[in-house]
CSV table of C-alpha atoms and ligand atoms in Angstrom, one decimal:
chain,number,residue,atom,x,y,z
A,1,UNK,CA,-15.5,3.4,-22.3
A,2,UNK,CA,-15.0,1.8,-18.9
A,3,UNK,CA,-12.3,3.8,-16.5
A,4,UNK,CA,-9.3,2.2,-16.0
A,5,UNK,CA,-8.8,2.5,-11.6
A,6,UNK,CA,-5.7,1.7,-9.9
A,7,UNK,CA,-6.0,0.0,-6.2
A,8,UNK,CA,-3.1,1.0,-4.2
A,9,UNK,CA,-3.1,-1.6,-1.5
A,10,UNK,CA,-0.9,-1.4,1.6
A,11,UNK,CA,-0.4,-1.1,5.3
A,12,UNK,CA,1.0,2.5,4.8
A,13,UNK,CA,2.4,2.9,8.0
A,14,UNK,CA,3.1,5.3,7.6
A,15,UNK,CA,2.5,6.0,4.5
A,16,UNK,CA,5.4,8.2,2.3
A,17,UNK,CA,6.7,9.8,-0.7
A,18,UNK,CA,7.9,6.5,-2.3
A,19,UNK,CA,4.3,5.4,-2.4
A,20,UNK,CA,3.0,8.7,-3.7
A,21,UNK,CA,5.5,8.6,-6.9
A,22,UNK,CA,4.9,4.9,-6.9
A,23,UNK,CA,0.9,5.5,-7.3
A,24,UNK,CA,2.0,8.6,-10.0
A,25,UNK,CA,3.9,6.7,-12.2
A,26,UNK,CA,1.9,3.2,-12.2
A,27,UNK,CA,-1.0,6.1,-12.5
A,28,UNK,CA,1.2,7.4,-16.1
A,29,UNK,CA,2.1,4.6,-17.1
A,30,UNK,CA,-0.6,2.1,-17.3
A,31,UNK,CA,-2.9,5.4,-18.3
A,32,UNK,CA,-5.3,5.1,-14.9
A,33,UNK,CA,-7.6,6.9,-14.3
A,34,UNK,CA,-7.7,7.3,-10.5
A,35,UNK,CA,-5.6,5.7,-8.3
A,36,UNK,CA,-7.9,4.5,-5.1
A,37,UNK,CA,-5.5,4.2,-2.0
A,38,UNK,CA,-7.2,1.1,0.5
A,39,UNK,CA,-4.9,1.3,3.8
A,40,UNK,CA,-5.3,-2.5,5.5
A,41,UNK,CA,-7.6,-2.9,8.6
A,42,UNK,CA,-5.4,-4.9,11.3
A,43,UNK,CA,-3.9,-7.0,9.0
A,44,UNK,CA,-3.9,-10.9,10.6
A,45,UNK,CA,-0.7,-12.0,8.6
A,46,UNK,CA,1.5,-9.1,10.5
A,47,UNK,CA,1.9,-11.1,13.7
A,48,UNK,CA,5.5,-9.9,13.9
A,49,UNK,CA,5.3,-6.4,15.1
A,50,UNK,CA,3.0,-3.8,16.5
A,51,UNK,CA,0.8,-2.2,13.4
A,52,UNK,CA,-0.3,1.4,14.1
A,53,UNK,CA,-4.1,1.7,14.5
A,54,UNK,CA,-6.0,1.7,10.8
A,55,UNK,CA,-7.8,5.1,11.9
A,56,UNK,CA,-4.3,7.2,12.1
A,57,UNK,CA,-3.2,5.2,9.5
A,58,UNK,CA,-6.4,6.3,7.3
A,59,UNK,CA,-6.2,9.6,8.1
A,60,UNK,CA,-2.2,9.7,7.3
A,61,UNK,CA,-2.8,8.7,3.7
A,62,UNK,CA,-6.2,11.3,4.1
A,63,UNK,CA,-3.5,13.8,4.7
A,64,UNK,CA,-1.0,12.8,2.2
A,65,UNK,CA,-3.3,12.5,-0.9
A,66,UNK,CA,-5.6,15.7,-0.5
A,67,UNK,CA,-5.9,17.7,-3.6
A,68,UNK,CA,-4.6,15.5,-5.8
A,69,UNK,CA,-7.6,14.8,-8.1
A,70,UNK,CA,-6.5,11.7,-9.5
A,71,UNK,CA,-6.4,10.1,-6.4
A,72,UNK,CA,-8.8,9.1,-3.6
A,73,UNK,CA,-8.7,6.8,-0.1
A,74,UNK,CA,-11.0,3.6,0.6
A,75,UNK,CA,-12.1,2.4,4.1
A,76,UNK,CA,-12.8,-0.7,2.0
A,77,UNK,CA,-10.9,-2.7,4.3
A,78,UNK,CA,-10.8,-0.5,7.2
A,79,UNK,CA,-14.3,-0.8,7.6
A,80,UNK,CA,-14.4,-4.6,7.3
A,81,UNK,CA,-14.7,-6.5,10.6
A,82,UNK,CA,-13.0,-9.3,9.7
A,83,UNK,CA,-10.0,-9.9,8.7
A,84,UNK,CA,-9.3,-8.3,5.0
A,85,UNK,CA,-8.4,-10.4,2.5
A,86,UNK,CA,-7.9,-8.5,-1.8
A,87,UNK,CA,-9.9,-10.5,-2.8
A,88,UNK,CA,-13.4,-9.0,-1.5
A,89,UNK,CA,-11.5,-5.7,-1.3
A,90,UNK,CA,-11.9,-6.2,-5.8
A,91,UNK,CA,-14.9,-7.2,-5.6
A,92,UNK,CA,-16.7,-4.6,-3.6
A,93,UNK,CA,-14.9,-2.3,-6.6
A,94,UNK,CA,-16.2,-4.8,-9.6
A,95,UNK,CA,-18.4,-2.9,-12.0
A,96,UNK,CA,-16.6,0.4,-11.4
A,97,UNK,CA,-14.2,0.2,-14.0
A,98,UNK,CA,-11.1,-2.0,-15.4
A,99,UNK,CA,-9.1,-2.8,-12.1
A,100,UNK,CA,-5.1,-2.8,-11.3
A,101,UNK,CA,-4.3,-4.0,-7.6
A,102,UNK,CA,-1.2,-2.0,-6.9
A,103,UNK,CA,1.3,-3.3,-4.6
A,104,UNK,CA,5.1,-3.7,-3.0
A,105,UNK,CA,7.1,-6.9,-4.4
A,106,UNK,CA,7.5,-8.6,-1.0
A,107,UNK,CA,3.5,-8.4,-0.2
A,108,UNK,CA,2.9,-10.1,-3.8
A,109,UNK,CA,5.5,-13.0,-3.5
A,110,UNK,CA,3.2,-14.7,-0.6
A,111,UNK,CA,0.6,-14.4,-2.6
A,112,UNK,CA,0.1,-18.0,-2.7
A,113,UNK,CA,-0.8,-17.1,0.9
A,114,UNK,CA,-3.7,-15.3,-0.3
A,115,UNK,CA,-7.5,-15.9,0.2
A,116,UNK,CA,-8.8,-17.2,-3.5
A,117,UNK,CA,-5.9,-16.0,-4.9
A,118,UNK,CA,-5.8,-17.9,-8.0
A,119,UNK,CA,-9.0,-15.4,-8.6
A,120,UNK,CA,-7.2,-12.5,-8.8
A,121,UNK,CA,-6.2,-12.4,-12.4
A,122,UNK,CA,-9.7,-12.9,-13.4
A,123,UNK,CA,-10.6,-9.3,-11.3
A,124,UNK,CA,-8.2,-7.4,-12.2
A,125,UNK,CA,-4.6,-6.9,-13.6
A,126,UNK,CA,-1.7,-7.5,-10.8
A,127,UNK,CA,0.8,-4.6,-10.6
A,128,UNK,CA,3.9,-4.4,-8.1
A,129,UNK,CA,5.8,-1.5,-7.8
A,130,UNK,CA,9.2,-2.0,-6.7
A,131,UNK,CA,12.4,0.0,-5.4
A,132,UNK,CA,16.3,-0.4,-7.0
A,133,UNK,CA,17.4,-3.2,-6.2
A,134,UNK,CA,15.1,-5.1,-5.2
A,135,UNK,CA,15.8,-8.5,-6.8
A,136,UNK,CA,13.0,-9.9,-8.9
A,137,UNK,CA,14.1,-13.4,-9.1
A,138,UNK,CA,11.7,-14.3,-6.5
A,139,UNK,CA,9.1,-14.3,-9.0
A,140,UNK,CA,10.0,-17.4,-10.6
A,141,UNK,CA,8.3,-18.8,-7.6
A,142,UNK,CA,5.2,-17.7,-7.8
A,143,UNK,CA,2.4,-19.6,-10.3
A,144,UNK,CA,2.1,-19.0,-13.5
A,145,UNK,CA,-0.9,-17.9,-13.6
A,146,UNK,CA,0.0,-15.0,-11.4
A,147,UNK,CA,2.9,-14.4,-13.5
A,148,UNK,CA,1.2,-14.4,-16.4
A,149,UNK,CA,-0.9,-11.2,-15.4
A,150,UNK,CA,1.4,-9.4,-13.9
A,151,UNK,CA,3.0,-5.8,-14.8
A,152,UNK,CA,6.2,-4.9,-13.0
A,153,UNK,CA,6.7,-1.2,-12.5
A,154,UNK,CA,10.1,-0.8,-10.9
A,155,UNK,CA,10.1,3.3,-9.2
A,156,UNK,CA,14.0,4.6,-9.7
A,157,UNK,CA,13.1,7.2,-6.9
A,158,UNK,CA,11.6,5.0,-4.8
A,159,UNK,CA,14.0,4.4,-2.2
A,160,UNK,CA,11.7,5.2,0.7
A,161,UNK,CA,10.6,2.3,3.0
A,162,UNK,CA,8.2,2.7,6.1
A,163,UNK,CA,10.3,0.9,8.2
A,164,UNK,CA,13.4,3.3,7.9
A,165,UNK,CA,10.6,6.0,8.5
A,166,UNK,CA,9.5,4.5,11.6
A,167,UNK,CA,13.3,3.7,12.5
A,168,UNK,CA,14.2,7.5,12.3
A,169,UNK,CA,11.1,8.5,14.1
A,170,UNK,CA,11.9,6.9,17.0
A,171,UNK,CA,15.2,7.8,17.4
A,172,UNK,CA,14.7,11.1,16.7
A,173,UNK,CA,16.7,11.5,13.4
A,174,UNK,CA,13.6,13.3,11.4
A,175,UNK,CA,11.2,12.3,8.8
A,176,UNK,CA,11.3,15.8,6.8
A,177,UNK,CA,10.8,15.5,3.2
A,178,UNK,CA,10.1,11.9,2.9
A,179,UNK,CA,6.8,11.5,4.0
A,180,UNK,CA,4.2,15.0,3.5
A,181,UNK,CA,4.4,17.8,5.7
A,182,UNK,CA,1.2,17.0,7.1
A,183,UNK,CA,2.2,13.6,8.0
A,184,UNK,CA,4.8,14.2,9.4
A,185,UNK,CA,3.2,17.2,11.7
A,186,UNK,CA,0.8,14.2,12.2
A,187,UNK,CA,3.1,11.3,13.6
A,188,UNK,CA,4.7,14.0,15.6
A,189,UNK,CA,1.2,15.2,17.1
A,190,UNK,CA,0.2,11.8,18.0
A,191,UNK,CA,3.4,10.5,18.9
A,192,UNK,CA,3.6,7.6,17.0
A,193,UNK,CA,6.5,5.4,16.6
A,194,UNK,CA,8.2,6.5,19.5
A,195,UNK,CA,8.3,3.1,20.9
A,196,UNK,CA,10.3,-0.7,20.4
A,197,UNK,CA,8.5,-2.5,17.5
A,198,UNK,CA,7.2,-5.5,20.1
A,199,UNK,CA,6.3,-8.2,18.6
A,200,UNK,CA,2.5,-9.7,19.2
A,201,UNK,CA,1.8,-12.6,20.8
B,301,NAP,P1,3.0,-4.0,3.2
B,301,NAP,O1,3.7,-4.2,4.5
B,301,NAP,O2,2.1,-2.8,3.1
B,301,NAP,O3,4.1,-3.9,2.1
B,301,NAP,C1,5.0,-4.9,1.8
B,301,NAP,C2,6.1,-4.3,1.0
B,301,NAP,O4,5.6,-3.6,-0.2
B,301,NAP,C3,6.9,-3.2,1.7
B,301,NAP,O5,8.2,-3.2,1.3
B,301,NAP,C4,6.1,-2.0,1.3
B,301,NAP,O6,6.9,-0.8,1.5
B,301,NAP,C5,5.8,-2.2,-0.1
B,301,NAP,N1,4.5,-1.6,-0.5
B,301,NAP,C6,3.4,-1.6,0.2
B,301,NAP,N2,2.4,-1.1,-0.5
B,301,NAP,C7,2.9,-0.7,-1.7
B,301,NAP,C8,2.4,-0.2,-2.8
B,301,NAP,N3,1.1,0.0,-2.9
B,301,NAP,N4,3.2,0.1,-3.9
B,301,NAP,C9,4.6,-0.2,-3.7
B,301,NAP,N5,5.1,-0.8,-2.7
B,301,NAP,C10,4.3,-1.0,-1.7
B,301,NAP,O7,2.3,-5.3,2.8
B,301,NAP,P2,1.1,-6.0,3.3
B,301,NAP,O8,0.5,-5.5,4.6
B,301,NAP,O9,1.4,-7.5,3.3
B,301,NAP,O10,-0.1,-5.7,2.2
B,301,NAP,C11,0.1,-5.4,0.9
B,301,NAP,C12,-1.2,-5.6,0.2
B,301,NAP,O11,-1.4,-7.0,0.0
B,301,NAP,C13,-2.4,-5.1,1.0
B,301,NAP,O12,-3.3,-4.5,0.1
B,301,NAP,C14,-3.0,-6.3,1.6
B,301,NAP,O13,-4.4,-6.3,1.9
B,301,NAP,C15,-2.6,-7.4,0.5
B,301,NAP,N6,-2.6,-8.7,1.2
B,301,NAP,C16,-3.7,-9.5,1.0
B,301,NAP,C17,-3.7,-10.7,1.6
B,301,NAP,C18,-4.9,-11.6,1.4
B,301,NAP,O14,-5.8,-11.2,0.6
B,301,NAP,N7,-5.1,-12.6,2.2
B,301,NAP,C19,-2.6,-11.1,2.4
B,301,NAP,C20,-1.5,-10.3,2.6
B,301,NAP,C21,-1.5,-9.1,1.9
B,301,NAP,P3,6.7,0.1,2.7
B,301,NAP,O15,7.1,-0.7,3.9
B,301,NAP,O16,7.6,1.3,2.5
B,301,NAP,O17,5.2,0.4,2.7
């Protein structure tokens, strides 16, 4: 019987605990198999701030994932030089199994946005993983046949967003326990996030 892989799309930057649990219990719950994290390259459509480099950003969710045997890391989109679009990210995964693109509520209500998007459903099942509170009426808005294929996961623990991360590593307020110990040794190391978010030009 074909395996059923989840594809845990984000920037993860950096990437956390919220994400981790998010991955576990879409993993539980929809019965996956694996759960295949794919950080972005430079994503084009994030014009509004700086986006840490994809390497440390690889290596990051490298760091957080090791030893867990259910789950793995793609430089799928890392490796593309071009801009990445899901898309070709599902189909260089096609024949591998029965695929479930994994990811946050805001990214999947500009999905209209999207490259082929009206494709998706017909690669794979849609699956956004969201925190408390986080209102879903938003997806009213997006087309039907979107809708109609997607699963909504919502995460009670996962109150854990990047940007507070970011936020407290720059001004110093710590990042213990919400990201994994050897991300955070690894943002500290590096020094990321110390600076202003500027935006690009
Ligand atoms: P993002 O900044 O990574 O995430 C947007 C929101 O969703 C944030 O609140 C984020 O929380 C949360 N989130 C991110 N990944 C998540 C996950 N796997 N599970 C649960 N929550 C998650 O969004 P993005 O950079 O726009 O990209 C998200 C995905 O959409 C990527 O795989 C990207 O390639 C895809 N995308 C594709 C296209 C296209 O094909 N043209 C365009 C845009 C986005 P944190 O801030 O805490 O991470």
């Amino acid at each position: 019987m074909s395996e059923k892989i989840g594809i845990m799309g984000g920037t993860f930057d950096p990437i956390h605990y919220g994400h981790l649990l998010a991955a576990e219990e879409c993993r539980r719950r929809l019965a996956l198999d694996w759960v295949v994290f794919v950080p972005t390259g430079t994503p084009p459509h994030k014009k509004n701030r700086l986006v840490t480099p994809p390497e440390d950003r690889y290596a990051m969710t490298l760091l957080a994932t090791a030893g867990v045997r259910e789950f793995s890391v793609s430089r799928a989109e890392i490796d593309r030089n071009r801009p990445s679009h899901t898309v070709d990210t599902l189909r260089e995964f096609l024949g591998e199994g029965q695929l479930f693109f994994i990811t946050g509520l805001d990214a999947l209500l500009g999905i209209d946005a999207w490259k082929d998007y009206l494709l998706l459903p017909n690669l794979c099942t849609l699956v956004t993983a969201t925190r408390p509170g986080y209102s879903l009426a938003g997806l009213d808005a997006i087309p039907s046949a979107i809708r109609g294929s997607l699963e909504v996961v919502e995460i009670p623990q996962f109150a854990i967003s990047s940007t507070e991360i970011r936020a407290r590593a720059r001004e110093g307020r710590g990042i213990r326990f919400l990201v994994p110990h050897l991300v955070e040794n690894y943002i500290e190391y590096h020094g990321l996030y110390k600076n202003l978010e500027v935006p690009r030009t």
